[in-house]
mmCIF file of C-alpha atoms in Angstrom:
data_model
loop_
_atom_site.group_PDB
_atom_site.id
_atom_site.type_symbol
_atom_site.label_atom_id
_atom_site.label_comp_id
_atom_site.label_asym_id
_atom_site.label_seq_id
_atom_site.Cartn_x
_atom_site.Cartn_y
_atom_site.Cartn_z
ATOM 1 C CA UNK A 1 0.000 0.000 0.000
ATOM 2 C CA UNK A 2 1.450 3.370 -1.060
ATOM 3 C CA UNK A 3 2.092 6.006 1.555
ATOM 4 C CA UNK A 4 -0.145 9.035 1.564
ATOM 5 C CA UNK A 5 1.826 12.275 0.925
ATOM 6 C CA UNK A 6 2.042 14.500 3.942
ATOM 7 C CA UNK A 7 0.670 18.028 3.419
ATOM 8 C CA UNK A 8 3.371 20.705 3.793
ATOM 9 C CA UNK A 9 3.195 22.847 6.876
ATOM 10 C CA UNK A 10 2.161 26.464 6.727
ATOM 11 C CA UNK A 11 5.717 27.760 6.800
ATOM 12 C CA UNK A 12 6.740 25.569 3.866
ATOM 13 C CA UNK A 13 3.989 26.714 1.533
ATOM 14 C CA UNK A 14 5.430 28.768 -1.287
ATOM 15 C CA UNK A 15 2.166 30.549 -1.976
ATOM 16 C CA UNK A 16 -0.418 31.811 0.466
ATOM 17 C CA UNK A 17 1.467 30.774 3.633
ATOM 18 C CA UNK A 18 4.697 32.441 2.516
ATOM 19 C CA UNK A 19 2.907 35.663 1.662
ATOM 20 C CA UNK A 20 1.209 35.608 5.084
ATOM 21 C CA UNK A 21 4.562 35.263 6.871
ATOM 22 C CA UNK A 22 6.004 38.107 4.800
ATOM 23 C CA UNK A 23 3.081 40.387 5.659
ATOM 24 C CA UNK A 24 3.379 39.368 9.290
ATOM 25 C CA UNK A 25 7.091 40.215 9.276
ATOM 26 C CA UNK A 26 6.408 43.608 7.718
ATOM 27 C CA UNK A 27 3.658 44.288 10.282
ATOM 28 C CA UNK A 28 5.966 43.508 13.206
ATOM 29 C CA UNK A 29 8.757 45.610 11.694
ATOM 30 C CA UNK A 30 6.359 48.543 11.272
ATOM 31 C CA UNK A 31 5.138 48.222 14.860
ATOM 32 C CA UNK A 32 8.727 48.208 16.137
ATOM 33 C CA UNK A 33 9.311 51.499 14.306
ATOM 34 C CA UNK A 34 6.097 53.400 15.085
ATOM 35 C CA UNK A 35 5.118 52.157 18.564
ATOM 36 C CA UNK A 36 8.179 53.590 20.400
ATOM 37 C CA UNK A 37 7.848 56.870 18.465
ATOM 38 C CA UNK A 38 4.142 57.141 19.328
ATOM 39 C CA UNK A 39 4.669 56.440 23.032
ATOM 40 C CA UNK A 40 7.619 58.862 23.216
ATOM 41 C CA UNK A 41 5.611 61.592 21.495
ATOM 42 C CA UNK A 42 2.644 61.017 23.816
ATOM 43 C CA UNK A 43 4.773 61.223 26.973
ATOM 44 C CA UNK A 44 6.712 64.314 25.837
ATOM 45 C CA UNK A 45 3.537 66.039 24.636
ATOM 46 C CA UNK A 46 1.747 65.323 27.920
ATOM 47 C CA UNK A 47 4.715 66.653 29.921
ATOM 48 C CA UNK A 48 5.028 69.838 27.875
ATOM 49 C CA UNK A 49 1.256 70.400 27.956
ATOM 50 C CA UNK A 50 1.281 70.094 31.730
ATOM 51 C CA UNK A 51 4.210 72.500 32.087
ATOM 52 C CA UNK A 52 2.597 74.939 29.638
ATOM 53 C CA UNK A 53 -0.115 75.563 32.215
ATOM 54 C CA UNK A 54 2.404 77.556 34.251
ATOM 55 C CA UNK A 55 1.955 80.387 31.735
ATOM 56 C CA UNK A 56 -1.210 81.410 33.633
ATOM 57 C CA UNK A 57 1.080 82.825 36.319
ATOM 58 C CA UNK A 58 1.951 85.658 33.946
ATOM 59 C CA UNK A 59 -0.357 88.662 33.674
ATOM 60 C CA UNK A 60 -2.621 88.399 30.590
ATOM 61 C CA UNK A 61 -0.900 91.345 28.913
ATOM 62 C CA UNK A 62 2.517 89.613 29.127
ATOM 63 C CA UNK A 63 1.453 86.234 27.760
ATOM 64 C CA UNK A 64 2.763 85.190 24.303
ATOM 65 C CA UNK A 65 -0.653 85.383 22.628
ATOM 66 C CA UNK A 66 -1.011 88.985 23.774
ATOM 67 C CA UNK A 67 2.531 90.059 22.845
ATOM 68 C CA UNK A 68 3.022 88.044 19.627
ATOM 69 C CA UNK A 69 -0.612 87.701 18.585
ATOM 70 C CA UNK A 70 -0.499 83.898 18.600
ATOM 71 C CA UNK A 71 0.153 81.075 21.054
ATOM 72 C CA UNK A 72 3.718 79.786 21.326
ATOM 73 C CA UNK A 73 3.793 76.070 22.250
ATOM 74 C CA UNK A 74 6.427 75.200 24.819
ATOM 75 C CA UNK A 75 6.674 78.719 26.226
ATOM 76 C CA UNK A 76 4.999 77.591 29.421
ATOM 77 C CA UNK A 77 7.550 74.778 29.813
ATOM 78 C CA UNK A 78 10.384 77.285 29.402
ATOM 79 C CA UNK A 79 8.712 79.578 31.938
ATOM 80 C CA UNK A 80 8.356 76.667 34.396
ATOM 81 C CA UNK A 81 12.078 75.864 34.130
ATOM 82 C CA UNK A 82 12.899 79.521 34.760
ATOM 83 C CA UNK A 83 10.684 79.539 37.859
ATOM 84 C CA UNK A 84 12.402 76.419 39.218
ATOM 85 C CA UNK A 85 15.859 77.903 38.617
ATOM 86 C CA UNK A 86 14.938 81.205 40.261
ATOM 87 C CA UNK A 87 13.414 79.370 43.218
ATOM 88 C CA UNK A 88 16.593 77.330 43.622
ATOM 89 C CA UNK A 89 18.716 80.468 43.498
ATOM 90 C CA UNK A 90 16.461 82.103 46.097
ATOM 91 C CA UNK A 91 16.554 79.277 48.638
ATOM 92 C CA UNK A 92 20.330 78.786 48.230
ATOM 93 C CA UNK A 93 21.044 81.764 50.510
ATOM 94 C CA UNK A 94 20.272 82.409 54.148
ATOM 95 C CA UNK A 95 17.315 84.703 53.488
ATOM 96 C CA UNK A 96 15.699 82.175 51.152
ATOM 97 C CA UNK A 97 16.125 79.325 53.616
ATOM 98 C CA UNK A 98 14.537 81.462 56.327
ATOM 99 C CA UNK A 99 11.528 82.112 54.087
ATOM 100 C CA UNK A 100 11.195 78.399 53.280
ATOM 101 C CA UNK A 101 11.354 77.465 56.979
ATOM 102 C CA UNK A 102 8.639 80.015 57.755
ATOM 103 C CA UNK A 103 6.502 78.641 54.928
ATOM 104 C CA UNK A 104 6.972 75.054 56.142
ATOM 105 C CA UNK A 105 6.043 76.034 59.699
ATOM 106 C CA UNK A 106 2.812 77.457 58.307
ATOM 107 C CA UNK A 107 2.056 74.265 56.360
ATOM 108 C CA UNK A 108 2.806 72.102 59.410
ATOM 109 C CA UNK A 109 -0.126 73.723 61.200
ATOM 110 C CA UNK A 110 -2.597 72.346 58.646
ATOM 111 C CA UNK A 111 -3.351 68.686 59.550
ATOM 112 C CA UNK A 112 -3.924 67.084 56.115
ATOM 113 C CA UNK A 113 -1.537 69.325 54.204
ATOM 114 C CA UNK A 114 1.169 68.691 56.806
ATOM 115 C CA UNK A 115 1.117 64.926 56.266
ATOM 116 C CA UNK A 116 1.124 65.108 52.457
ATOM 117 C CA UNK A 117 3.759 67.836 52.208
ATOM 118 C CA UNK A 118 6.230 66.245 54.619
ATOM 119 C CA UNK A 119 5.902 62.794 53.024
ATOM 120 C CA UNK A 120 6.373 64.090 49.464
ATOM 121 C CA UNK A 121 9.309 66.283 50.473
ATOM 122 C CA UNK A 122 11.058 63.414 52.237
ATOM 123 C CA UNK A 123 10.638 61.109 49.243
ATOM 124 C CA UNK A 124 11.950 63.717 46.786
ATOM 125 C CA UNK A 125 14.924 64.527 49.024
ATOM 126 C CA UNK A 126 15.740 60.820 49.164
ATOM 127 C CA UNK A 127 15.739 60.506 45.373
ATOM 128 C CA UNK A 128 17.660 63.722 44.726
ATOM 129 C CA UNK A 129 20.315 63.300 47.411
ATOM 130 C CA UNK A 130 23.633 62.102 46.016
ATOM 131 C CA UNK A 131 24.527 60.402 49.302
ATOM 132 C CA UNK A 132 21.332 58.381 49.469
ATOM 133 C CA UNK A 133 21.469 54.677 48.571
ATOM 134 C CA UNK A 134 17.757 54.495 47.887
ATOM 135 C CA UNK A 135 16.944 53.077 44.462
ATOM 136 C CA UNK A 136 20.629 52.670 43.615
ATOM 137 C CA UNK A 137 20.670 48.869 43.744
ATOM 138 C CA UNK A 138 18.753 46.164 41.863
ATOM 139 C CA UNK A 139 18.323 42.747 43.476
ATOM 140 C CA UNK A 140 16.464 39.475 43.109
ATOM 141 C CA UNK A 141 14.178 38.374 45.915
ATOM 142 C CA UNK A 142 12.095 35.240 46.340
ATOM 143 C CA UNK A 143 8.658 36.824 46.194
ATOM 144 C CA UNK A 144 5.736 36.115 46.460
ATOM 145 C CA UNK A 145 6.854 32.538 47.264
ATOM 146 C CA UNK A 146 9.931 30.347 47.366
ATOM 147 C CA UNK A 147 11.572 29.600 43.993
ATOM 148 C CA UNK A 148 9.654 32.510 42.398
ATOM 149 C CA UNK A 149 12.106 35.359 41.847
ATOM 150 C CA UNK A 150 11.139 39.003 41.393
ATOM 151 C CA UNK A 151 13.064 42.124 40.433
ATOM 152 C CA UNK A 152 13.253 44.510 43.398
ATOM 153 C CA UNK A 153 14.943 47.807 44.240
ATOM 154 C CA UNK A 154 16.605 48.563 47.558
ATOM 155 C CA UNK A 155 14.807 51.594 48.971
ATOM 156 C CA UNK A 156 16.497 51.743 52.372
ATOM 157 C CA UNK A 157 17.554 49.955 55.506
ATOM 158 C CA UNK A 158 14.984 49.877 58.317
ATOM 159 C CA UNK A 159 16.109 51.302 61.620
ATOM 160 C CA UNK A 160 14.461 51.765 64.964
ATOM 161 C CA UNK A 161 11.724 49.441 66.131
ATOM 162 C CA UNK A 162 11.587 47.352 62.937
ATOM 163 C CA UNK A 163 15.242 46.371 63.127
ATOM 164 C CA UNK A 164 15.209 46.074 66.930
ATOM 165 C CA UNK A 165 12.630 43.301 66.794
ATOM 166 C CA UNK A 166 14.443 41.245 64.138
ATOM 167 C CA UNK A 167 17.850 39.680 64.739
ATOM 168 C CA UNK A 168 18.941 39.571 61.093
ATOM 169 C CA UNK A 169 19.982 42.674 59.202
ATOM 170 C CA UNK A 170 16.978 43.813 57.127
ATOM 171 C CA UNK A 171 16.702 45.915 54.009
ATOM 172 C CA UNK A 172 13.577 47.550 52.648
ATOM 173 C CA UNK A 173 12.679 46.570 49.098
ATOM 174 C CA UNK A 174 10.259 47.952 46.559
ATOM 175 C CA UNK A 175 8.864 45.210 44.318
ATOM 176 C CA UNK A 176 7.204 46.950 41.341
ATOM 177 C CA UNK A 177 4.239 45.616 39.433
ATOM 178 C CA UNK A 178 4.294 45.240 35.653
ATOM 179 C CA UNK A 179 3.793 47.025 33.349
ATOM 180 C CA UNK A 180 3.157 49.958 35.728
ATOM 181 C CA UNK A 181 6.219 50.256 38.002
ATOM 182 C CA UNK A 182 4.743 53.168 39.966
ATOM 183 C CA UNK A 183 2.726 50.677 42.012
ATOM 184 C CA UNK A 184 4.084 47.706 43.897
ATOM 185 C CA UNK A 185 4.825 46.243 47.305
ATOM 186 C CA UNK A 186 7.160 47.283 50.119
ATOM 187 C CA UNK A 187 8.729 44.317 51.869
ATOM 188 C CA UNK A 188 11.552 43.898 54.395
ATOM 189 C CA UNK A 189 13.906 40.990 53.778
ATOM 190 C CA UNK A 190 17.200 39.857 55.350
ATOM 191 C CA UNK A 191 20.151 40.980 53.254
ATOM 192 C CA UNK A 192 21.471 37.404 53.202
ATOM 193 C CA UNK A 193 18.420 36.226 51.219
ATOM 194 C CA UNK A 194 18.947 38.647 48.327
ATOM 195 C CA UNK A 195 20.809 38.132 45.065
ATOM 196 C CA UNK A 196 22.580 41.309 43.991
ATOM 197 C CA UNK A 197 22.440 42.195 40.294
ATOM 198 C CA UNK A 198 24.872 44.230 38.206
ATOM 199 C CA UNK A 199 22.190 45.862 36.048
ATOM 200 C CA UNK A 200 21.433 49.547 36.498
ATOM 201 C CA UNK A 201 18.209 50.828 38.043
ATOM 202 C CA UNK A 202 17.105 52.157 34.645
ATOM 203 C CA UNK A 203 17.652 48.743 33.064
ATOM 204 C CA UNK A 204 15.718 47.092 35.884
ATOM 205 C CA UNK A 205 12.727 49.386 35.420
ATOM 206 C CA UNK A 206 12.896 48.902 31.654
ATOM 207 C CA UNK A 207 12.755 45.141 32.153
ATOM 208 C CA UNK A 208 9.701 45.480 34.404
ATOM 209 C CA UNK A 209 7.869 47.864 32.064
ATOM 210 C CA UNK A 210 8.498 45.595 29.050
ATOM 211 C CA UNK A 211 7.154 42.563 30.964
ATOM 212 C CA UNK A 212 10.583 40.960 30.808
ATOM 213 C CA UNK A 213 10.910 41.256 27.027
ATOM 214 C CA UNK A 214 13.682 43.907 27.019
ATOM 215 C CA UNK A 215 16.674 42.262 28.675
ATOM 216 C CA UNK A 216 19.608 44.334 29.970
ATOM 217 C CA UNK A 217 23.152 43.518 28.796
ATOM 218 C CA UNK A 218 25.353 41.290 30.908
ATOM 219 C CA UNK A 219 27.710 43.243 33.176
ATOM 220 C CA UNK A 220 30.610 42.361 35.406
ATOM 221 C CA UNK A 221 30.946 43.311 39.061
ATOM 222 C CA UNK A 222 32.350 46.732 38.084
ATOM 223 C CA UNK A 223 29.375 47.514 35.819
ATOM 224 C CA UNK A 224 31.215 47.019 32.522
ATOM 225 C CA UNK A 225 29.128 45.545 29.714
ATOM 226 C CA UNK A 226 30.272 42.024 28.828
ATOM 227 C CA UNK A 227 27.909 41.312 25.944
ATOM 228 C CA UNK A 228 27.026 44.268 23.735
ATOM 229 C CA UNK A 229 25.044 42.188 21.238
ATOM 230 C CA UNK A 230 21.305 42.329 22.103
ATOM 231 C CA UNK A 231 19.349 39.063 22.370
ATOM 232 C CA UNK A 232 18.006 37.817 19.072
ATOM 233 C CA UNK A 233 14.518 39.313 18.661
ATOM 234 C CA UNK A 234 11.504 37.290 17.719
ATOM 235 C CA UNK A 235 11.399 39.101 14.395
ATOM 236 C CA UNK A 236 14.799 37.697 13.442
ATOM 237 C CA UNK A 237 13.693 34.150 14.191
ATOM 238 C CA UNK A 238 10.613 34.654 12.062
ATOM 239 C CA UNK A 239 12.858 35.824 9.224
ATOM 240 C CA UNK A 240 14.991 32.703 9.448
ATOM 241 C CA UNK A 241 11.957 30.439 9.292
ATOM 242 C CA UNK A 242 10.612 32.332 6.320
ATOM 243 C CA UNK A 243 13.910 32.108 4.468
ATOM 244 C CA UNK A 244 14.271 28.400 5.209
#
């Protein structure tokens, strides 16, 4: 009895299947070009639009539409940067610091405003300070269970009552959620149970936002890149199947 010929798979078809894979490859290539540009434009446009609202601080007669006769996009962002620079120059001297202390004493008398203002100021000072170790280190932690590893960022070392009640040396970790790293969980784990990583904080956040698709380059203990070649993308593997 003669053997029945096996139908070729979809990738081996020279006609309709091959054209479908080609169109699919083109579609993915187009998405890889336009999607990052669209997201970047949306974020930059939203930021500039938000900063442009600072133009309302100027008197109506001094606004660009009154002086030039038309609106000037981005002028509000420039004005906001100028305000920040002037504020920094003001508070850098003794008189400015005295005014800021008086303003903070006034805010501390308002119950709800006091809590929000002090918390936000402390967080910003932690991020801006060059001496702070917060969010300078990326680690692996077994969370939410054993043998399930998560990317985490060292946000500090607990002191006071938290550390007094635990014998082992603890560190405070922020475990972000994906794809939105602005939310997550704060956990305290013994330093001995962490695996330190050589990737930068930016690379760690990029890995979380991309759902683990964008992998950082391999680095040595000094932070030098060992492998500059990026991992082979899925698009390249689709090309090889199409060509074969």
